[in-house]
Amino acid sequence: YAATVNRSSGDGSNGGGCCVSVDPKLVGYTPSQIIQAGNDSNLGLGCGNPMSFANLVEGETVLDLGSGAGVDCFLAADAVGPKGKVIGVDMTPDMIYRARMNAAKRVGNSGDADAAASGDAAAAANVEFRLGEIEHLPVADGTVDCVVSNCVINLSPDKAQVFREIHRILRVGGRVAISDVVVR
């Protein structure tokens, strides 16, 4: 999975990677959404578009499980605006680094790799990327309005623990928007 970040061409294809690379239009993203988020943030690893039904509201706090290079985080950040907050969690340092670099590009700091890699708040605007596992989220209890996930929960060996963590971090009345693969 982490090697995918190094093979990506920035057009949504990952050169084979760990997963099947999919044209973002086939899973529900519009070309304008990909441009909005930034081509480098889309590695083509998702199986849907949770933003299409997340119904995000300005000022909300959103958590993206398995945020990868940041495509859904950046779309969410635009939806919740400067008063909102988006937290992306990924389990690999390479993806966190890539997402932080993409965040820096979005706010015009593309030359400041050190600030982006360190997670500097100024470089990331209202988006923050944290290293962690979705079974043990690095997020405080009851602080998130909406959890989004794009084809990540199916990869967890302990899905029940993932849902316990989602429940723990959601505020009262919080919600989830999950696009994933389910097999019986």
PDB file of C-alpha atoms in Angstrom:
ATOM      1  CA  TYR A   1       0.000   0.000   0.000  1.00  0.00           C
ATOM      2  CA  ALA A   2       2.684   2.522   0.982  1.00  0.00           C
ATOM      3  CA  ALA A   3       4.591   1.835  -2.236  1.00  0.00           C
ATOM      4  CA  THR A   4       1.527   3.044  -4.134  1.00  0.00           C
ATOM      5  CA  VAL A   5       2.326   6.598  -3.109  1.00  0.00           C
ATOM      6  CA  ASN A   6       5.670   6.399  -4.868  1.00  0.00           C
ATOM      7  CA  ARG A   7       4.249   4.921  -8.080  1.00  0.00           C
ATOM      8  CA  SER A   8       1.335   7.300  -8.499  1.00  0.00           C
ATOM      9  CA  SER A   9       1.446   9.448 -11.586  1.00  0.00           C
ATOM     10  CA  GLY A  10      -0.928  12.066 -10.181  1.00  0.00           C
ATOM     11  CA  ASP A  11      -3.687  11.128 -12.599  1.00  0.00           C
ATOM     12  CA  GLY A  12      -5.474   8.682 -10.336  1.00  0.00           C
ATOM     13  CA  SER A  13      -3.566   5.632 -11.538  1.00  0.00           C
ATOM     14  CA  ASN A  14      -1.233   3.845  -9.176  1.00  0.00           C
ATOM     15  CA  GLY A  15       0.630   1.530 -11.497  1.00  0.00           C
ATOM     16  CA  GLY A  16      -0.935  -1.605 -10.064  1.00  0.00           C
ATOM     17  CA  GLY A  17      -0.179  -1.037  -6.376  1.00  0.00           C
ATOM     18  CA  CYS A  18      -1.893  -3.108  -3.717  1.00  0.00           C
ATOM     19  CA  CYS A  19      -5.339  -2.362  -4.940  1.00  0.00           C
ATOM     20  CA  VAL A  20      -7.164  -1.947  -8.195  1.00  0.00           C
ATOM     21  CA  SER A  21      -6.770   1.564  -9.575  1.00  0.00           C
ATOM     22  CA  VAL A  22     -10.099   2.942 -10.703  1.00  0.00           C
ATOM     23  CA  ASP A  23     -10.991   5.922 -12.867  1.00  0.00           C
ATOM     24  CA  PRO A  24     -12.531   8.350 -10.346  1.00  0.00           C
ATOM     25  CA  LYS A  25     -15.518   9.004 -12.632  1.00  0.00           C
ATOM     26  CA  LEU A  26     -16.464   5.319 -12.408  1.00  0.00           C
ATOM     27  CA  VAL A  27     -16.891   5.524  -8.625  1.00  0.00           C
ATOM     28  CA  GLY A  28     -18.833   8.769  -8.464  1.00  0.00           C
ATOM     29  CA  TYR A  29     -16.366  11.651  -8.497  1.00  0.00           C
ATOM     30  CA  THR A  30     -16.905  14.423 -10.993  1.00  0.00           C
ATOM     31  CA  PRO A  31     -13.937  15.769 -12.954  1.00  0.00           C
ATOM     32  CA  SER A  32     -14.409  19.084 -11.136  1.00  0.00           C
ATOM     33  CA  GLN A  33     -14.108  17.347  -7.741  1.00  0.00           C
ATOM     34  CA  ILE A  34     -10.789  15.784  -8.734  1.00  0.00           C
ATOM     35  CA  ILE A  35      -9.510  19.145  -9.965  1.00  0.00           C
ATOM     36  CA  GLN A  36     -10.786  20.773  -6.759  1.00  0.00           C
ATOM     37  CA  ALA A  37      -9.046  18.216  -4.529  1.00  0.00           C
ATOM     38  CA  GLY A  38      -5.912  18.079  -6.675  1.00  0.00           C
ATOM     39  CA  ASN A  39      -4.882  15.266  -9.008  1.00  0.00           C
ATOM     40  CA  ASP A  40      -2.020  14.257  -6.693  1.00  0.00           C
ATOM     41  CA  SER A  41      -4.499  13.599  -3.898  1.00  0.00           C
ATOM     42  CA  ASN A  42      -6.370  10.938  -5.888  1.00  0.00           C
ATOM     43  CA  LEU A  43      -4.559   7.608  -6.091  1.00  0.00           C
ATOM     44  CA  GLY A  44      -7.554   5.797  -7.579  1.00  0.00           C
ATOM     45  CA  LEU A  45      -7.844   3.400  -4.639  1.00  0.00           C
ATOM     46  CA  GLY A  46     -11.431   4.105  -3.582  1.00  0.00           C
ATOM     47  CA  CYS A  47     -14.595   2.240  -4.468  1.00  0.00           C
ATOM     48  CA  GLY A  48     -17.075   5.112  -4.229  1.00  0.00           C
ATOM     49  CA  ASN A  49     -17.522   8.744  -3.292  1.00  0.00           C
ATOM     50  CA  PRO A  50     -18.594   9.159   0.342  1.00  0.00           C
ATOM     51  CA  MET A  51     -18.704  12.929  -0.150  1.00  0.00           C
ATOM     52  CA  SER A  52     -21.735  12.469  -2.402  1.00  0.00           C
ATOM     53  CA  PHE A  53     -23.883  11.452   0.587  1.00  0.00           C
ATOM     54  CA  ALA A  54     -22.012  12.793   3.650  1.00  0.00           C
ATOM     55  CA  ASN A  55     -24.143  15.976   3.663  1.00  0.00           C
ATOM     56  CA  LEU A  56     -21.358  17.973   5.283  1.00  0.00           C
ATOM     57  CA  VAL A  57     -22.213  21.327   6.812  1.00  0.00           C
ATOM     58  CA  GLU A  58     -20.012  24.372   7.255  1.00  0.00           C
ATOM     59  CA  GLY A  59     -18.234  24.334  10.611  1.00  0.00           C
ATOM     60  CA  GLU A  60     -18.332  20.563  11.152  1.00  0.00           C
ATOM     61  CA  THR A  61     -15.455  18.319  12.177  1.00  0.00           C
ATOM     62  CA  VAL A  62     -14.902  15.380   9.823  1.00  0.00           C
ATOM     63  CA  LEU A  63     -12.651  12.346  10.187  1.00  0.00           C
ATOM     64  CA  ASP A  64     -11.515  10.322   7.156  1.00  0.00           C
ATOM     65  CA  LEU A  65     -10.554   6.726   7.907  1.00  0.00           C
ATOM     66  CA  GLY A  66      -7.603   5.664   5.747  1.00  0.00           C
ATOM     67  CA  SER A  67      -7.141   9.098   4.204  1.00  0.00           C
ATOM     68  CA  GLY A  68      -4.387   8.114   1.776  1.00  0.00           C
ATOM     69  CA  ALA A  69      -3.126  11.093  -0.223  1.00  0.00           C
ATOM     70  CA  GLY A  70      -6.101  13.203   0.880  1.00  0.00           C
ATOM     71  CA  VAL A  71      -8.738  13.347  -1.872  1.00  0.00           C
ATOM     72  CA  ASP A  72     -11.759  12.981   0.422  1.00  0.00           C
ATOM     73  CA  CYS A  73     -10.168  15.179   3.102  1.00  0.00           C
ATOM     74  CA  PHE A  74      -9.704  18.052   0.670  1.00  0.00           C
ATOM     75  CA  LEU A  75     -13.256  17.776  -0.640  1.00  0.00           C
ATOM     76  CA  ALA A  76     -14.518  17.678   2.955  1.00  0.00           C
ATOM     77  CA  ALA A  77     -12.339  20.663   3.907  1.00  0.00           C
ATOM     78  CA  ASP A  78     -13.917  22.729   1.173  1.00  0.00           C
ATOM     79  CA  ALA A  79     -17.404  21.668   2.326  1.00  0.00           C
ATOM     80  CA  VAL A  80     -16.895  22.480   6.028  1.00  0.00           C
ATOM     81  CA  GLY A  81     -15.095  25.739   5.281  1.00  0.00           C
ATOM     82  CA  PRO A  82     -12.526  27.595   7.365  1.00  0.00           C
ATOM     83  CA  LYS A  83     -14.577  27.216  10.578  1.00  0.00           C
ATOM     84  CA  GLY A  84     -14.632  23.437  10.138  1.00  0.00           C
ATOM     85  CA  LYS A  85     -11.897  20.876  10.586  1.00  0.00           C
ATOM     86  CA  VAL A  86     -10.936  17.704   8.762  1.00  0.00           C
ATOM     87  CA  ILE A  87      -8.713  14.985  10.222  1.00  0.00           C
ATOM     88  CA  GLY A  88      -7.276  12.316   7.969  1.00  0.00           C
ATOM     89  CA  VAL A  89      -5.919   9.161   9.590  1.00  0.00           C
ATOM     90  CA  ASP A  90      -3.666   6.756   7.730  1.00  0.00           C
ATOM     91  CA  MET A  91      -1.473   3.895   8.941  1.00  0.00           C
ATOM     92  CA  THR A  92       1.592   4.576   6.792  1.00  0.00           C
ATOM     93  CA  PRO A  93       4.131   7.368   7.193  1.00  0.00           C
ATOM     94  CA  ASP A  94       4.579   7.579   3.403  1.00  0.00           C
ATOM     95  CA  MET A  95       0.891   8.348   2.867  1.00  0.00           C
ATOM     96  CA  ILE A  96       0.828  10.875   5.709  1.00  0.00           C
ATOM     97  CA  TYR A  97       3.843  12.601   4.168  1.00  0.00           C
ATOM     98  CA  ARG A  98       2.193  12.640   0.725  1.00  0.00           C
ATOM     99  CA  ALA A  99      -1.093  13.990   2.112  1.00  0.00           C
ATOM    100  CA  ARG A 100       0.712  16.749   4.009  1.00  0.00           C
ATOM    101  CA  MET A 101       2.608  17.680   0.866  1.00  0.00           C
ATOM    102  CA  ASN A 102      -0.690  17.854  -1.025  1.00  0.00           C
ATOM    103  CA  ALA A 103      -2.154  20.035   1.740  1.00  0.00           C
ATOM    104  CA  ALA A 104       0.788  22.415   1.427  1.00  0.00           C
ATOM    105  CA  LYS A 105       0.235  22.635  -2.340  1.00  0.00           C
ATOM    106  CA  ARG A 106      -3.419  23.537  -1.788  1.00  0.00           C
ATOM    107  CA  VAL A 107      -2.525  26.554   0.305  1.00  0.00           C
ATOM    108  CA  GLY A 108       0.391  27.664  -1.866  1.00  0.00           C
ATOM    109  CA  ASN A 109       3.254  26.316   0.230  1.00  0.00           C
ATOM    110  CA  SER A 110       4.450  23.731  -2.285  1.00  0.00           C
ATOM    111  CA  GLY A 111       8.059  24.703  -1.681  1.00  0.00           C
ATOM    112  CA  ASP A 112       7.873  24.155   2.077  1.00  0.00           C
ATOM    113  CA  ALA A 113       8.256  20.379   2.288  1.00  0.00           C
ATOM    114  CA  ASP A 114       9.456  20.498   5.901  1.00  0.00           C
ATOM    115  CA  ALA A 115       6.381  22.428   7.085  1.00  0.00           C
ATOM    116  CA  ALA A 116       4.073  20.128   5.156  1.00  0.00           C
ATOM    117  CA  ALA A 117       5.740  16.928   6.361  1.00  0.00           C
ATOM    118  CA  SER A 118       5.648  18.063   9.988  1.00  0.00           C
ATOM    119  CA  GLY A 119       1.917  18.726   9.764  1.00  0.00           C
ATOM    120  CA  ASP A 120       2.351  22.466  10.304  1.00  0.00           C
ATOM    121  CA  ALA A 121      -1.144  23.881  10.825  1.00  0.00           C
ATOM    122  CA  ALA A 122      -0.389  26.870   8.618  1.00  0.00           C
ATOM    123  CA  ALA A 123       0.549  24.567   5.750  1.00  0.00           C
ATOM    124  CA  ALA A 124      -2.546  22.419   6.153  1.00  0.00           C
ATOM    125  CA  ALA A 125      -5.211  25.131   6.668  1.00  0.00           C
ATOM    126  CA  ASN A 126      -8.285  23.285   8.052  1.00  0.00           C
ATOM    127  CA  VAL A 127      -6.949  19.795   7.214  1.00  0.00           C
ATOM    128  CA  GLU A 128      -4.727  17.744   9.481  1.00  0.00           C
ATOM    129  CA  PHE A 129      -3.216  14.311   8.818  1.00  0.00           C
ATOM    130  CA  ARG A 130      -2.415  11.922  11.664  1.00  0.00           C
ATOM    131  CA  LEU A 131      -0.547   8.635  11.673  1.00  0.00           C
ATOM    132  CA  GLY A 132      -2.657   5.912  13.220  1.00  0.00           C
ATOM    133  CA  GLU A 133      -4.697   2.768  12.785  1.00  0.00           C
ATOM    134  CA  ILE A 134      -8.441   2.840  12.271  1.00  0.00           C
ATOM    135  CA  GLU A 135      -8.821   0.304  15.101  1.00  0.00           C
ATOM    136  CA  HIS A 136      -7.162   2.792  17.521  1.00  0.00           C
ATOM    137  CA  LEU A 137      -7.938   6.296  16.279  1.00  0.00           C
ATOM    138  CA  PRO A 138      -5.718   9.150  17.494  1.00  0.00           C
ATOM    139  CA  VAL A 139      -8.775  11.336  18.152  1.00  0.00           C
ATOM    140  CA  ALA A 140     -10.482  12.442  21.376  1.00  0.00           C
ATOM    141  CA  ASP A 141     -13.860  11.070  22.429  1.00  0.00           C
ATOM    142  CA  GLY A 142     -16.992  12.795  21.137  1.00  0.00           C
ATOM    143  CA  THR A 143     -15.255  15.355  18.925  1.00  0.00           C
ATOM    144  CA  VAL A 144     -16.307  14.406  15.375  1.00  0.00           C
ATOM    145  CA  ASP A 145     -19.548  15.235  13.537  1.00  0.00           C
ATOM    146  CA  CYS A 146     -19.066  12.909  10.561  1.00  0.00           C
ATOM    147  CA  VAL A 147     -16.778   9.958   9.838  1.00  0.00           C
ATOM    148  CA  VAL A 148     -16.123   9.198   6.189  1.00  0.00           C
ATOM    149  CA  SER A 149     -14.367   6.194   4.717  1.00  0.00           C
ATOM    150  CA  ASN A 150     -13.674   5.114   1.171  1.00  0.00           C
ATOM    151  CA  CYS A 151     -12.960   1.403   0.771  1.00  0.00           C
ATOM    152  CA  VAL A 152     -10.873   1.048   3.932  1.00  0.00           C
ATOM    153  CA  ILE A 153     -12.937  -0.674   6.629  1.00  0.00           C
ATOM    154  CA  ASN A 154     -13.025  -3.884   4.577  1.00  0.00           C
ATOM    155  CA  LEU A 155      -9.226  -4.056   4.948  1.00  0.00           C
ATOM    156  CA  SER A 156      -9.349  -4.168   8.748  1.00  0.00           C
ATOM    157  CA  PRO A 157      -8.969  -7.556  10.432  1.00  0.00           C
ATOM    158  CA  ASP A 158     -11.132  -6.266  13.331  1.00  0.00           C
ATOM    159  CA  LYS A 159     -14.114  -4.441  11.853  1.00  0.00           C
ATOM    160  CA  ALA A 160     -16.035  -4.502  15.135  1.00  0.00           C
ATOM    161  CA  GLN A 161     -13.201  -2.539  16.764  1.00  0.00           C
ATOM    162  CA  VAL A 162     -13.304   0.003  13.936  1.00  0.00           C
ATOM    163  CA  PHE A 163     -17.000   0.612  14.590  1.00  0.00           C
ATOM    164  CA  ARG A 164     -16.392   0.860  18.356  1.00  0.00           C
ATOM    165  CA  GLU A 165     -13.808   3.561  17.607  1.00  0.00           C
ATOM    166  CA  ILE A 166     -16.204   5.382  15.285  1.00  0.00           C
ATOM    167  CA  HIS A 167     -18.830   5.337  18.039  1.00  0.00           C
ATOM    168  CA  ARG A 168     -16.276   6.606  20.586  1.00  0.00           C
ATOM    169  CA  ILE A 169     -15.189   9.641  18.568  1.00  0.00           C
ATOM    170  CA  LEU A 170     -18.595  10.699  17.211  1.00  0.00           C
ATOM    171  CA  ARG A 171     -20.483  13.495  18.917  1.00  0.00           C
ATOM    172  CA  VAL A 172     -24.060  12.811  19.944  1.00  0.00           C
ATOM    173  CA  GLY A 173     -26.051  12.935  16.707  1.00  0.00           C
ATOM    174  CA  GLY A 174     -22.930  12.297  14.618  1.00  0.00           C
ATOM    175  CA  ARG A 175     -23.053  10.243  11.445  1.00  0.00           C
ATOM    176  CA  VAL A 176     -21.031   8.087   9.090  1.00  0.00           C
ATOM    177  CA  ALA A 177     -20.654   8.107   5.312  1.00  0.00           C
ATOM    178  CA  ILE A 178     -19.008   4.885   4.233  1.00  0.00           C
ATOM    179  CA  SER A 179     -18.299   3.633   0.748  1.00  0.00           C
ATOM    180  CA  ASP A 180     -16.940   0.115   0.954  1.00  0.00           C
ATOM    181  CA  VAL A 181     -16.975  -3.425  -0.340  1.00  0.00           C
ATOM    182  CA  VAL A 182     -19.178  -5.996   1.406  1.00  0.00           C
ATOM    183  CA  VAL A 183     -19.036  -9.712   0.694  1.00  0.00           C
ATOM    184  CA  ARG A 184     -21.214 -12.366   2.289  1.00  0.00           C
TER     185      ARG A 184
END
